[in-house]
Short mmCIF file of C-alpha atoms in Angstrom, two decimals:
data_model
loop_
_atom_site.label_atom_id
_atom_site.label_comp_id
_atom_site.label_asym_id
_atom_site.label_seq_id
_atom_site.Cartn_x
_atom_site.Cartn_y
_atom_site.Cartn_z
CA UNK A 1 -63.62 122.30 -141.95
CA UNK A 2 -67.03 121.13 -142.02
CA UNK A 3 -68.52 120.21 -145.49
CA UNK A 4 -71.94 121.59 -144.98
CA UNK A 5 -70.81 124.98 -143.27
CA UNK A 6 -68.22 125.48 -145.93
CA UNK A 7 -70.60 124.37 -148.72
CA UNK A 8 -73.50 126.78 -147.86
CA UNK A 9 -70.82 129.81 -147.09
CA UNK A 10 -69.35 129.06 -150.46
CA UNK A 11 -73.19 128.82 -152.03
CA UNK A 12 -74.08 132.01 -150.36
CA UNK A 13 -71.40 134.22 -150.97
CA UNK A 14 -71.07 133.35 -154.85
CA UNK A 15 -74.61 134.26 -154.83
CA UNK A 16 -74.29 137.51 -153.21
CA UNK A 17 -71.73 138.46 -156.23
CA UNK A 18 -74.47 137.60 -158.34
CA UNK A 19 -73.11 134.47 -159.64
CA UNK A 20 -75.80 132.67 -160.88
CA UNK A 21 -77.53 130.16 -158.22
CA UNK A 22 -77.82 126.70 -160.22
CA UNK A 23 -73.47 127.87 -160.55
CA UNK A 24 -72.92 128.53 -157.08
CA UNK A 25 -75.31 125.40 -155.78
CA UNK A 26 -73.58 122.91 -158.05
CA UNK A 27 -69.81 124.50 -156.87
CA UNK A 28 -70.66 124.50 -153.61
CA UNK A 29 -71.80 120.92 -153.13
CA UNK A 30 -69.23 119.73 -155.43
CA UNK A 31 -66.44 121.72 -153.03
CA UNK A 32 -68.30 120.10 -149.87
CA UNK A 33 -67.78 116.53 -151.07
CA UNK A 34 -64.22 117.17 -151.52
CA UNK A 35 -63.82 118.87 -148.55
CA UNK A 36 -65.68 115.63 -146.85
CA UNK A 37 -62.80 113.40 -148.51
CA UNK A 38 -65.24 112.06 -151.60
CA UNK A 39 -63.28 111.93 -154.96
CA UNK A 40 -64.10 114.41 -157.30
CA UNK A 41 -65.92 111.20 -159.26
CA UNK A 42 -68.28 110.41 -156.19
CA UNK A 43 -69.07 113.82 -155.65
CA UNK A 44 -70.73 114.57 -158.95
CA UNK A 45 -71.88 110.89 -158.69
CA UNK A 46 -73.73 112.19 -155.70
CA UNK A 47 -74.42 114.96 -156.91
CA UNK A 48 -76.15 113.81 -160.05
CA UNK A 49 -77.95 111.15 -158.15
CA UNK A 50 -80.04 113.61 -156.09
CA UNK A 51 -81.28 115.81 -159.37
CA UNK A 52 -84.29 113.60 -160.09
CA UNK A 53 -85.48 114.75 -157.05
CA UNK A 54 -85.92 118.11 -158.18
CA UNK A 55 -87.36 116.92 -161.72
CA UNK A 56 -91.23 116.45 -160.66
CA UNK A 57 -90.68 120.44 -159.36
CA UNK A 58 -88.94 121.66 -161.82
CA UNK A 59 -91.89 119.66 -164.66
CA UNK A 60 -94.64 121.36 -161.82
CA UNK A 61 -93.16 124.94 -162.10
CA UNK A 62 -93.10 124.41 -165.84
CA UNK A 63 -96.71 123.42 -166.15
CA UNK A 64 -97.97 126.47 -163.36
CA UNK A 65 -96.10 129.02 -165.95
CA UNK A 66 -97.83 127.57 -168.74
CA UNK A 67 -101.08 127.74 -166.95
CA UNK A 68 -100.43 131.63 -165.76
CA UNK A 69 -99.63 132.65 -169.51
CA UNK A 70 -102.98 131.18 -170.17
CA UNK A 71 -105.15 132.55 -167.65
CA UNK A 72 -103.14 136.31 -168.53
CA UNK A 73 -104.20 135.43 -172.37
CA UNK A 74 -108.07 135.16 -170.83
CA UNK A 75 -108.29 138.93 -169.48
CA UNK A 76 -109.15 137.84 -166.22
CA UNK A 77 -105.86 138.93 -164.36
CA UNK A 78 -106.08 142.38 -166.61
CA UNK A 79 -109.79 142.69 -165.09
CA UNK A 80 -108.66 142.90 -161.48
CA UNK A 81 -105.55 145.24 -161.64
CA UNK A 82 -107.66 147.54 -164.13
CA UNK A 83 -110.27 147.68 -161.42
CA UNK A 84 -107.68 148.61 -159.03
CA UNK A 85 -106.42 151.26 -161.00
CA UNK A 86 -109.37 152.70 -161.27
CA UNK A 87 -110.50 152.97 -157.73
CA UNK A 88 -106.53 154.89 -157.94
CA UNK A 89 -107.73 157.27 -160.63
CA UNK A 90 -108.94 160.57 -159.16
CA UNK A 91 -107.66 159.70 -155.47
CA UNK A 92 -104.66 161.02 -155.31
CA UNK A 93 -104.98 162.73 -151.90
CA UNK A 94 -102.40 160.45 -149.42
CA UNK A 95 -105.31 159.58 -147.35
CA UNK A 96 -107.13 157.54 -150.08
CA UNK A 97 -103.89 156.18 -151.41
CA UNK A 98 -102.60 155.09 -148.00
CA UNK A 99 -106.04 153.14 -147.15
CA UNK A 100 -105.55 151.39 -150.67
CA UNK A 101 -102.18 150.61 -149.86
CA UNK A 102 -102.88 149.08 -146.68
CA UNK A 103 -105.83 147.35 -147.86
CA UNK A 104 -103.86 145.89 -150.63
CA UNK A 105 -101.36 144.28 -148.80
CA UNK A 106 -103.68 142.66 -146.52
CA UNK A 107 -105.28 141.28 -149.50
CA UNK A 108 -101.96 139.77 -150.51
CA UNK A 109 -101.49 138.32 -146.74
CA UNK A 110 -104.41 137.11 -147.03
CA UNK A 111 -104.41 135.83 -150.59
CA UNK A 112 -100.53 134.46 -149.86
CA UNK A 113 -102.26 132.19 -146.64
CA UNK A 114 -105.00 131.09 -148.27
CA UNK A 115 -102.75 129.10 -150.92
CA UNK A 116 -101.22 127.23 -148.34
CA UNK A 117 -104.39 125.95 -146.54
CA UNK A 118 -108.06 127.29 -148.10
CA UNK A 119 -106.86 126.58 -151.75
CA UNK A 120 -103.45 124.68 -151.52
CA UNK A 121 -101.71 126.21 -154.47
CA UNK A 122 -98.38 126.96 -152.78
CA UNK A 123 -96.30 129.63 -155.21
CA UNK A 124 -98.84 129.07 -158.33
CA UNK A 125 -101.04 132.01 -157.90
CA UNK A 126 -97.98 134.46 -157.84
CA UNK A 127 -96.91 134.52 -161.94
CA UNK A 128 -100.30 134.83 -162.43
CA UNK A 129 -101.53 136.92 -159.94
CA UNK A 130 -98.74 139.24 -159.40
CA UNK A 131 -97.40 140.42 -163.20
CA UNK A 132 -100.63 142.51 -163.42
CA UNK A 133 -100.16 144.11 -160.44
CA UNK A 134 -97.04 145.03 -160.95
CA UNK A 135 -98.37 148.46 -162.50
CA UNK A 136 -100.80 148.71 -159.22
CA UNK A 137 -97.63 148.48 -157.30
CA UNK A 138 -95.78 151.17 -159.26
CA UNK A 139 -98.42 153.32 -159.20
CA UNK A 140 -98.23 153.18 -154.97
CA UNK A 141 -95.28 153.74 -155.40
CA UNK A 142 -94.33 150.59 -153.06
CA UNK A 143 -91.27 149.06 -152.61
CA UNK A 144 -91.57 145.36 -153.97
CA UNK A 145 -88.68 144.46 -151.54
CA UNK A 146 -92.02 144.78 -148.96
CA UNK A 147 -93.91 142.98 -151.29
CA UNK A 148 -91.58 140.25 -151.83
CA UNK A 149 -91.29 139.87 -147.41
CA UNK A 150 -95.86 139.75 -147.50
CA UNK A 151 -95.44 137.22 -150.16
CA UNK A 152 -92.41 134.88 -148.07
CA UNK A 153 -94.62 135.48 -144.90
CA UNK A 154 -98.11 134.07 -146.40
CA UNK A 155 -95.80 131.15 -147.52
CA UNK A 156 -94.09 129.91 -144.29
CA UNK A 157 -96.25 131.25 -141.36
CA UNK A 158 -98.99 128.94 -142.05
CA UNK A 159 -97.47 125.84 -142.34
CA UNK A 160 -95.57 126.60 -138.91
CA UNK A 161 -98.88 127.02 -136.90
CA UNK A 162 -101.85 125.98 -138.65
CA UNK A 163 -102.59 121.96 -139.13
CA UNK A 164 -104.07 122.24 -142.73
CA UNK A 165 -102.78 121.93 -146.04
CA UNK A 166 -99.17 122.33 -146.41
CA UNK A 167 -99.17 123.32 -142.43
CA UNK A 168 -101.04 119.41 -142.18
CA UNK A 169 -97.91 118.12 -144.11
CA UNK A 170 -95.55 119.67 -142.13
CA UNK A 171 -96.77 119.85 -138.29
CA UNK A 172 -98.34 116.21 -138.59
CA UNK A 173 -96.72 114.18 -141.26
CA UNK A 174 -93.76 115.26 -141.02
CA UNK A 175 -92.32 116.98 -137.87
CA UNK A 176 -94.90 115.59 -135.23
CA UNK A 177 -93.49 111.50 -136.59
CA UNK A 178 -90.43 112.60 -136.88
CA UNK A 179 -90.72 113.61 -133.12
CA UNK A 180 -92.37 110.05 -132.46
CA UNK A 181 -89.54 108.10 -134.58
CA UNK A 182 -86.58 109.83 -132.16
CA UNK A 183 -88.72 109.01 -129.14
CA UNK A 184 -90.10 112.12 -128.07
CA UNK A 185 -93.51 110.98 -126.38
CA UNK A 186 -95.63 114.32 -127.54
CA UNK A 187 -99.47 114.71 -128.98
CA UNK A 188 -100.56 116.56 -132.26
CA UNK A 189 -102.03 119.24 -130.54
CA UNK A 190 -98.95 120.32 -128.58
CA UNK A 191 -97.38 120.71 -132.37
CA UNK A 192 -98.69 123.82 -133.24
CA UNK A 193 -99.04 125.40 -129.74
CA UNK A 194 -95.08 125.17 -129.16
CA UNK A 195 -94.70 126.76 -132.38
CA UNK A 196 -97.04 129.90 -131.83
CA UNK A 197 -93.60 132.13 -130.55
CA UNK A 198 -91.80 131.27 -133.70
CA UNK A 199 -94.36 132.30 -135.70
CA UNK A 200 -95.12 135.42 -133.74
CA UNK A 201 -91.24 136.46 -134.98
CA UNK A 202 -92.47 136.36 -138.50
CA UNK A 203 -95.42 138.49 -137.63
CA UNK A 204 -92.65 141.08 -135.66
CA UNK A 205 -90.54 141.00 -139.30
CA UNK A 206 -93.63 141.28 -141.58
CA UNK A 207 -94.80 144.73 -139.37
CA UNK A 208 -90.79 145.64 -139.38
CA UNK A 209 -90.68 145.72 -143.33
CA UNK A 210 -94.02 147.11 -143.71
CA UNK A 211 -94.10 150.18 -140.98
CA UNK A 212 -90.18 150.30 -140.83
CA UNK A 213 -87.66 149.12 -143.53
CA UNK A 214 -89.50 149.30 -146.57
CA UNK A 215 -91.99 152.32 -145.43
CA UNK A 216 -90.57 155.10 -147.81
CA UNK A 217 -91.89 155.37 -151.70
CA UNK A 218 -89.62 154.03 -154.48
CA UNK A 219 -89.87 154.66 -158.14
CA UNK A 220 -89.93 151.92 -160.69
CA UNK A 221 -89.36 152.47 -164.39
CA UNK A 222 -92.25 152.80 -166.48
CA UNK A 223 -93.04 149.68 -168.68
CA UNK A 224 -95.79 147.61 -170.15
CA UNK A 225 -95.92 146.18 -167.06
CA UNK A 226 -96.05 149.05 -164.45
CA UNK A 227 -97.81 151.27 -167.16
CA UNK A 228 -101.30 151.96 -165.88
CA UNK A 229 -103.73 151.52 -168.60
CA UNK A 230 -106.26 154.61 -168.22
CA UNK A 231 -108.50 152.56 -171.20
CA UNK A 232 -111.24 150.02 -169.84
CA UNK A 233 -110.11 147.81 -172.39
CA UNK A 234 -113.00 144.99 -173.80
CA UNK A 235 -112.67 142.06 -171.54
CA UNK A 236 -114.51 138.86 -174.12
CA UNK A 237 -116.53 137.72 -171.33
CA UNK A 238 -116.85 134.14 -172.56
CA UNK A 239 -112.87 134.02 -171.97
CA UNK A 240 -113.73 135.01 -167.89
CA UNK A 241 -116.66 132.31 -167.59
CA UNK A 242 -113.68 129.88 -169.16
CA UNK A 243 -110.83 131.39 -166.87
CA UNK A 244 -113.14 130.46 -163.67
CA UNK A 245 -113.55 127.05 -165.30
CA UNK A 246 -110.30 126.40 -165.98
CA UNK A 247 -108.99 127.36 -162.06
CA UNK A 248 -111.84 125.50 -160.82
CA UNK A 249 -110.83 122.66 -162.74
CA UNK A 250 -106.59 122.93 -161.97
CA UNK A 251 -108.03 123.26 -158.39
CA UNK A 252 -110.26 120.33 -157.92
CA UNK A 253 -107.91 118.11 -160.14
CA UNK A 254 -105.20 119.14 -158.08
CA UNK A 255 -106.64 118.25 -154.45
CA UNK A 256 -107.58 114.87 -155.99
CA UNK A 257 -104.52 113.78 -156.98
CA UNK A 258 -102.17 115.12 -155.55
CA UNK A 259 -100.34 116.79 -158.31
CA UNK A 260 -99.88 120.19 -159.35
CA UNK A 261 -99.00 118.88 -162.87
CA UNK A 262 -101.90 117.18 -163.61
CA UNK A 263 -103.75 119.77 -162.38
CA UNK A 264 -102.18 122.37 -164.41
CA UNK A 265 -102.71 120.65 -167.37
CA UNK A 266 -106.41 120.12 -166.37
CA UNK A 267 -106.60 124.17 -166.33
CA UNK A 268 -104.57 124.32 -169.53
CA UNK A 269 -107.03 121.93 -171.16
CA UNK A 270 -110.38 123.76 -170.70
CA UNK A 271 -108.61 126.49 -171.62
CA UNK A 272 -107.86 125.24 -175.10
CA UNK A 273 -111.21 123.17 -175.33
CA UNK A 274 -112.68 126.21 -174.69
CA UNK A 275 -111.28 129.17 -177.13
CA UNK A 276 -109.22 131.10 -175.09
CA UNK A 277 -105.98 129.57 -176.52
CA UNK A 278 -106.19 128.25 -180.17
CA UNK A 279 -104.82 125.12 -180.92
CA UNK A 280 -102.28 126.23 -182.91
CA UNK A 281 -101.12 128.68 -180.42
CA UNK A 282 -100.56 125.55 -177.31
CA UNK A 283 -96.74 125.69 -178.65
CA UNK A 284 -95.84 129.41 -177.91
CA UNK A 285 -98.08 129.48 -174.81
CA UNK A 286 -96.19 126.27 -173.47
CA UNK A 287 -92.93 128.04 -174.82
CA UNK A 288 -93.42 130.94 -172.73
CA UNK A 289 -94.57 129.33 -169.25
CA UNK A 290 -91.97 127.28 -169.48
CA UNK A 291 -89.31 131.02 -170.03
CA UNK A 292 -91.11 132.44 -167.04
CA UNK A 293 -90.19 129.02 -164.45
CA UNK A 294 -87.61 127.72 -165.78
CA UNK A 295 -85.16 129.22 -163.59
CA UNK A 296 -87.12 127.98 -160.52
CA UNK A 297 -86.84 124.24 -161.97
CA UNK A 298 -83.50 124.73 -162.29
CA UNK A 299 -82.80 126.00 -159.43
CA UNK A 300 -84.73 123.18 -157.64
CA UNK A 301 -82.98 120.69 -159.18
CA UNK A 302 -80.01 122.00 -158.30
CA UNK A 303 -80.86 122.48 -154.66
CA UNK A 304 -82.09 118.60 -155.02
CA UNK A 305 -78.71 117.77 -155.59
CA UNK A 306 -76.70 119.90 -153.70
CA UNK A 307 -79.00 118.23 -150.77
CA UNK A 308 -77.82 114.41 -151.40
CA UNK A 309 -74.21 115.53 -151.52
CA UNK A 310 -74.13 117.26 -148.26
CA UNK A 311 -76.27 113.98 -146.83
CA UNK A 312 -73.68 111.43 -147.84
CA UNK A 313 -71.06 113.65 -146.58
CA UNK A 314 -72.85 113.03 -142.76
CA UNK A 315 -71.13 116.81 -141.62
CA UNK A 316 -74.88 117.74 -140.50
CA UNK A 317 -74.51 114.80 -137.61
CA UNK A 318 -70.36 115.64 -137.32
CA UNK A 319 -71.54 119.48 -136.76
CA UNK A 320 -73.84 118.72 -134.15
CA UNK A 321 -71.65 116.33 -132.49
CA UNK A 322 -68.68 118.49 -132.28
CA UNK A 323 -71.18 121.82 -130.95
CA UNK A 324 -72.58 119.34 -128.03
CA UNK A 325 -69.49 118.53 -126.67
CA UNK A 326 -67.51 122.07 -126.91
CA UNK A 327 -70.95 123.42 -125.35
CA UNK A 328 -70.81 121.55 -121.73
CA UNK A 329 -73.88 122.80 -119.47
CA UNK A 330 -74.41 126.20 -121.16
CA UNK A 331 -78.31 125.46 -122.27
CA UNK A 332 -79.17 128.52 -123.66
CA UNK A 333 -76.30 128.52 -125.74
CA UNK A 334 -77.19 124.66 -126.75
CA UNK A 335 -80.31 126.13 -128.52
CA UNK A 336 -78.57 129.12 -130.27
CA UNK A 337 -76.30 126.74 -131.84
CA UNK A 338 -78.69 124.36 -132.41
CA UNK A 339 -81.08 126.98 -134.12
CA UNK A 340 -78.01 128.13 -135.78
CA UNK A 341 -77.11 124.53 -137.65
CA UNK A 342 -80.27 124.50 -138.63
CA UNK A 343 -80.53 127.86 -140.49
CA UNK A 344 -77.16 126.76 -142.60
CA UNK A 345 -78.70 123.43 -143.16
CA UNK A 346 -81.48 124.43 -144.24
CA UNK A 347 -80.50 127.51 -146.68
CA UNK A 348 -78.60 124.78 -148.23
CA UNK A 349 -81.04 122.51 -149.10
CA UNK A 350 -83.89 124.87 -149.23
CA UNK A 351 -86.53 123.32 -147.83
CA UNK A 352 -87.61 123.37 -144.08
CA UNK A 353 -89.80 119.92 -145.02
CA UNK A 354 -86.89 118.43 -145.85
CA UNK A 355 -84.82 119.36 -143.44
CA UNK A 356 -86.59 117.86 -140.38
CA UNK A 357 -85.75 114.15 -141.10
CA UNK A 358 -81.82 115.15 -141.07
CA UNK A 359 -82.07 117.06 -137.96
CA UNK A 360 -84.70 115.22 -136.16
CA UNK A 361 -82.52 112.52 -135.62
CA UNK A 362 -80.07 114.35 -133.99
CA UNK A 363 -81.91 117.25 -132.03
CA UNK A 364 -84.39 114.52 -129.98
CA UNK A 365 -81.64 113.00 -128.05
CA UNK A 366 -79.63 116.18 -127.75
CA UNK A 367 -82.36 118.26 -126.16
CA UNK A 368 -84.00 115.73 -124.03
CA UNK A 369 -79.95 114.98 -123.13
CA UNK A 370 -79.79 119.15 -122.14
CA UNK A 371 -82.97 118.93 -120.17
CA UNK A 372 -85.26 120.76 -123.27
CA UNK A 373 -89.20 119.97 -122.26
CA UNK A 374 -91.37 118.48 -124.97
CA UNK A 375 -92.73 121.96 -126.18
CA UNK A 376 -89.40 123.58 -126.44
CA UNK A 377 -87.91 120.39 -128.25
CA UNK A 378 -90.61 121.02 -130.38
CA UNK A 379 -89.52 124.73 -130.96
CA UNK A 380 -86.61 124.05 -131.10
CA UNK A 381 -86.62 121.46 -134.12
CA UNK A 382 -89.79 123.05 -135.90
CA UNK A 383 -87.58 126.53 -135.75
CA UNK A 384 -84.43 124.58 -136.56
CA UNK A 385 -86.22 123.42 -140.07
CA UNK A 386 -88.16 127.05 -140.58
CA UNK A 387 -85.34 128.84 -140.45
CA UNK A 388 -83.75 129.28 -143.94
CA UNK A 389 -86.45 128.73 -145.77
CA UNK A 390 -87.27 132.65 -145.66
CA UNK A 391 -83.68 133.55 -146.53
CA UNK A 392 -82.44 130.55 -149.02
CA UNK A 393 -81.60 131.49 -152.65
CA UNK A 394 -83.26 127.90 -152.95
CA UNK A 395 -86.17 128.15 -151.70
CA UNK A 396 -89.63 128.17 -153.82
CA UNK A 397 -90.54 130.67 -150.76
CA UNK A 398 -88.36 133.09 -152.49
CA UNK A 399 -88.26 131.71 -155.84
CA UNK A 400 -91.53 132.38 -156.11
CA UNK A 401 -92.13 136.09 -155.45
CA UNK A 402 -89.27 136.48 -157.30
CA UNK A 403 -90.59 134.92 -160.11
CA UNK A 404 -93.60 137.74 -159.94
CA UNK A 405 -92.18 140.71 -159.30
CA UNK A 406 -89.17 140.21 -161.86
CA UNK A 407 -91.83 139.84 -164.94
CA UNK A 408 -90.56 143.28 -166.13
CA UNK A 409 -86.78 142.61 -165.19
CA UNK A 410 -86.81 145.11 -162.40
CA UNK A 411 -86.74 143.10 -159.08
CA UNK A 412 -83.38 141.09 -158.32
CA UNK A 413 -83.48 137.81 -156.89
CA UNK A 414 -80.69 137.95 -154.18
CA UNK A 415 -80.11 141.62 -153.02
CA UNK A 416 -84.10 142.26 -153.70
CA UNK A 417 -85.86 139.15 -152.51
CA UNK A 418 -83.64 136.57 -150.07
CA UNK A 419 -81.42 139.20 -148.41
CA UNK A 420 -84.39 140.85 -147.12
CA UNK A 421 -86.44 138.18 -146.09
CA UNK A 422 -83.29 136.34 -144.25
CA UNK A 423 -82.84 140.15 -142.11
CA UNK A 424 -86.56 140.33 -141.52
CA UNK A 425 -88.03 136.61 -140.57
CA UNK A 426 -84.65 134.52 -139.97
CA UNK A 427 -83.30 136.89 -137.58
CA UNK A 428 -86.32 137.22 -135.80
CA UNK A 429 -87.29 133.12 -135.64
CA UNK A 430 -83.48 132.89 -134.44
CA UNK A 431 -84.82 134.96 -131.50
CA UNK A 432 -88.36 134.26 -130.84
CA UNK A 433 -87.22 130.56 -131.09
CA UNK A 434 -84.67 131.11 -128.67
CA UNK A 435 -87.39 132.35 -126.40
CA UNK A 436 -89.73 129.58 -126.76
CA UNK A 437 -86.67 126.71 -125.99
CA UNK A 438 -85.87 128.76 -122.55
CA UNK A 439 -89.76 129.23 -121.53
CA UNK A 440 -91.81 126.26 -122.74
#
């Protein structure tokens, strides 16, 4: 009867029957405090006391749509997918095609990475990026379940391995003091080393859904989205030269404060300023950013306060106590269950950088208590947050792709988005990170 299990089985299962997610998170954590003996009064209290968490997301995702709608309005995103569907045009033999198919999702691996380190966009690139494609896509005939697993990989792998941008946040401010605070005497550069094997499972789902799962063509139904335009339309060049402006200037704004709303509006600015959006036309261009995110604020908000309920109820530290002493000696299954707490933890609050400080805590003195080295606590508790974040209804690693690849209504958030990312990446990190805690 544990409030966080029973909360995140209640979450996930109302959102496998399609019941919308801000519904099922707000249930579920409402459920869980009652379950934990809160009133129904101090549940919602709770509850309602973690949303402003969620509110400078939620205002960030707003601001990122409005910015996509205007870049789209530019041409600039047309440009690229019209040049791809060119090079398309008169290959049709599979060889060509193939190559193109290949080379396009390395692009987006690529592409995906570089927003979480080179240019540390996170998810904004993908509303703008991805909507044009969608026709590219169609026309490949790929499956955008696959596309939806390239996008979640490019999100989490680097952060797990590589000490820049987001992967800085996470390896060095957050898990590597977290590590210091619970007295776990271990150097930055051990960080990433001890969590090369987890990532390596990612890479082993990313090749499963690409070569195995998601291999076989699949037909999408033809709209103004996956129609490919066979017209090189007239692309007002002035609008590119103020497109580049206006990402260089999100960009730069963004990396110098800190904030991906101020550096939205930055972009949204030179934008207007310079005659790609009228003045009179800010309104409906805000209108419509804000229709294409708002279910990603929402849903963050949510998440935000699902998260403070199931931290007053204290059943993270109650799970883990009641696993380590029903466990005895048995250390390899200490880190199963260990990796296991943390993948329900985590899908229920959605984040793997949140996640470490509630875990942290209690995984230090457990594994050092079951004889774990240094490296493998490290796996163990860098795993412990990953895992989730691939397969959480929650998480802005699926929100986001979803957000792309659903422009034309055909891709499904659940069925076509989290419960293929949870089979292929937190399946695997369960594994691989099983590995690294018995070998490091």
């Amino acid at each position: 009867m544990n409030p966080v299990v029973i909360s995140v089985c209640i979450m996930l299962i109302l959102a496998l029957m399609r019941v919308n997610v801000v519904v099922a998170l707000t249930f579920s954590a409402i459920v869980g405090g009652l379950v934990a003996g809160m009133s129904l009064n101090e549940a919602v209290s709770a509850f309602e006391s973690g949303l402003g968490g969620g509110a400078t997301i939620a205002l960030s995702y707003a601001m990122l749509g409005t910015f996509a709608v205007a870049i789209s309005r530019s041409g600039i995103t047309d440009l690229l997918a019209n040049s791809v569907i060119r090079r398309l045009n008169g290959k049709e033999n599979s060889a060509s095609t193939t190559g193109l198919k290949y080379g396009m999702l390395f692009a987006l691996v690529l592409v995906t990475m570089s927003s979480q380190n080179v240019i540390p966009v996170h998810i904004a690139f993908i509303p703008i990026l991805i909507p044009p494609l969608l026709a590219v896509f169609a026309k490949l005939k790929l499956d955008r379940r696959m596309i939806a697993c390239v996008l979640t990989f490019g999100l989490i792998t680097p952060y797990m391995v590589l000490p820049v941008g987001f992967g800085g946040i996470f390896l060095n401010n957050i898990l590597l003091k977290n590590l210091h605070d619970n007295g776990l005497d271990v150097v930055a550069s051990q960080v990433p080393t001890a969590m090369l094997l987890p990532a390596a499972g990612m890479v082993f789902g990313l090749l499963t859904a690409i070569f195995v799962s998601y291999r076989k063509p699949r037909e999408y139904a033809e709209t103004s989205h996956t129609k490919a335009s066979q017209e090189t339309q007239e692309i007002n060049k002035k609008n590119i030269v103020v497109a580049g402006l206006g990402i260089v200037a999100a960009l730069a704004v963004q990396l110098t404060t800190g904030s991906m709303i101020i550096g939205a509006l930055a972009g949204f600015m030179v934008f207007t300023f310079g005659g790609v959006i009228a003045w009179k036309e800010t309104h409906d261009v805000f209108t419509k950013g804000v229709h294409m995110m708002a279910m990603i604020g929402f849903i963050m908000i949510s998440a935000a306060g699902f998260a403070a309920v199931m931290k007053q109820t204290g059943g993270v530290e109650t799970l883990v106590q009641a696993l380590s002493t029903s466990i005895g000696d048995n250390k390899p299954l200490a880190a199963l269950l260990m990796l296991v707490v943390g993948l329900l933890v985590t899908m229920g609050i959605g984040s793997s950088f949140s996640t470490i400080p509630i875990i942290a805590t209690i995984y230090v003195p457990l594994s050092l208590a079951f004889g774990f080295s240094p490296m493998a606590t490290i796996a163990l508790v860098g795993t412990a947050a990953a895992l989730g974040d691939a397969g959480s209804p929650a998480s802005d690693s699926t929100l986001g792709p979803t957000s792309g690849l659903n422009a034309d209504g055909q891709h499904e958030h659940i069925w076509e988005t989290v419960v293929p990312t949870f089979i292929h990446y937190n399946l695997p990190l369960i594994a691989f990170g099983w590995i690294a805690a018995m070998v490091l």
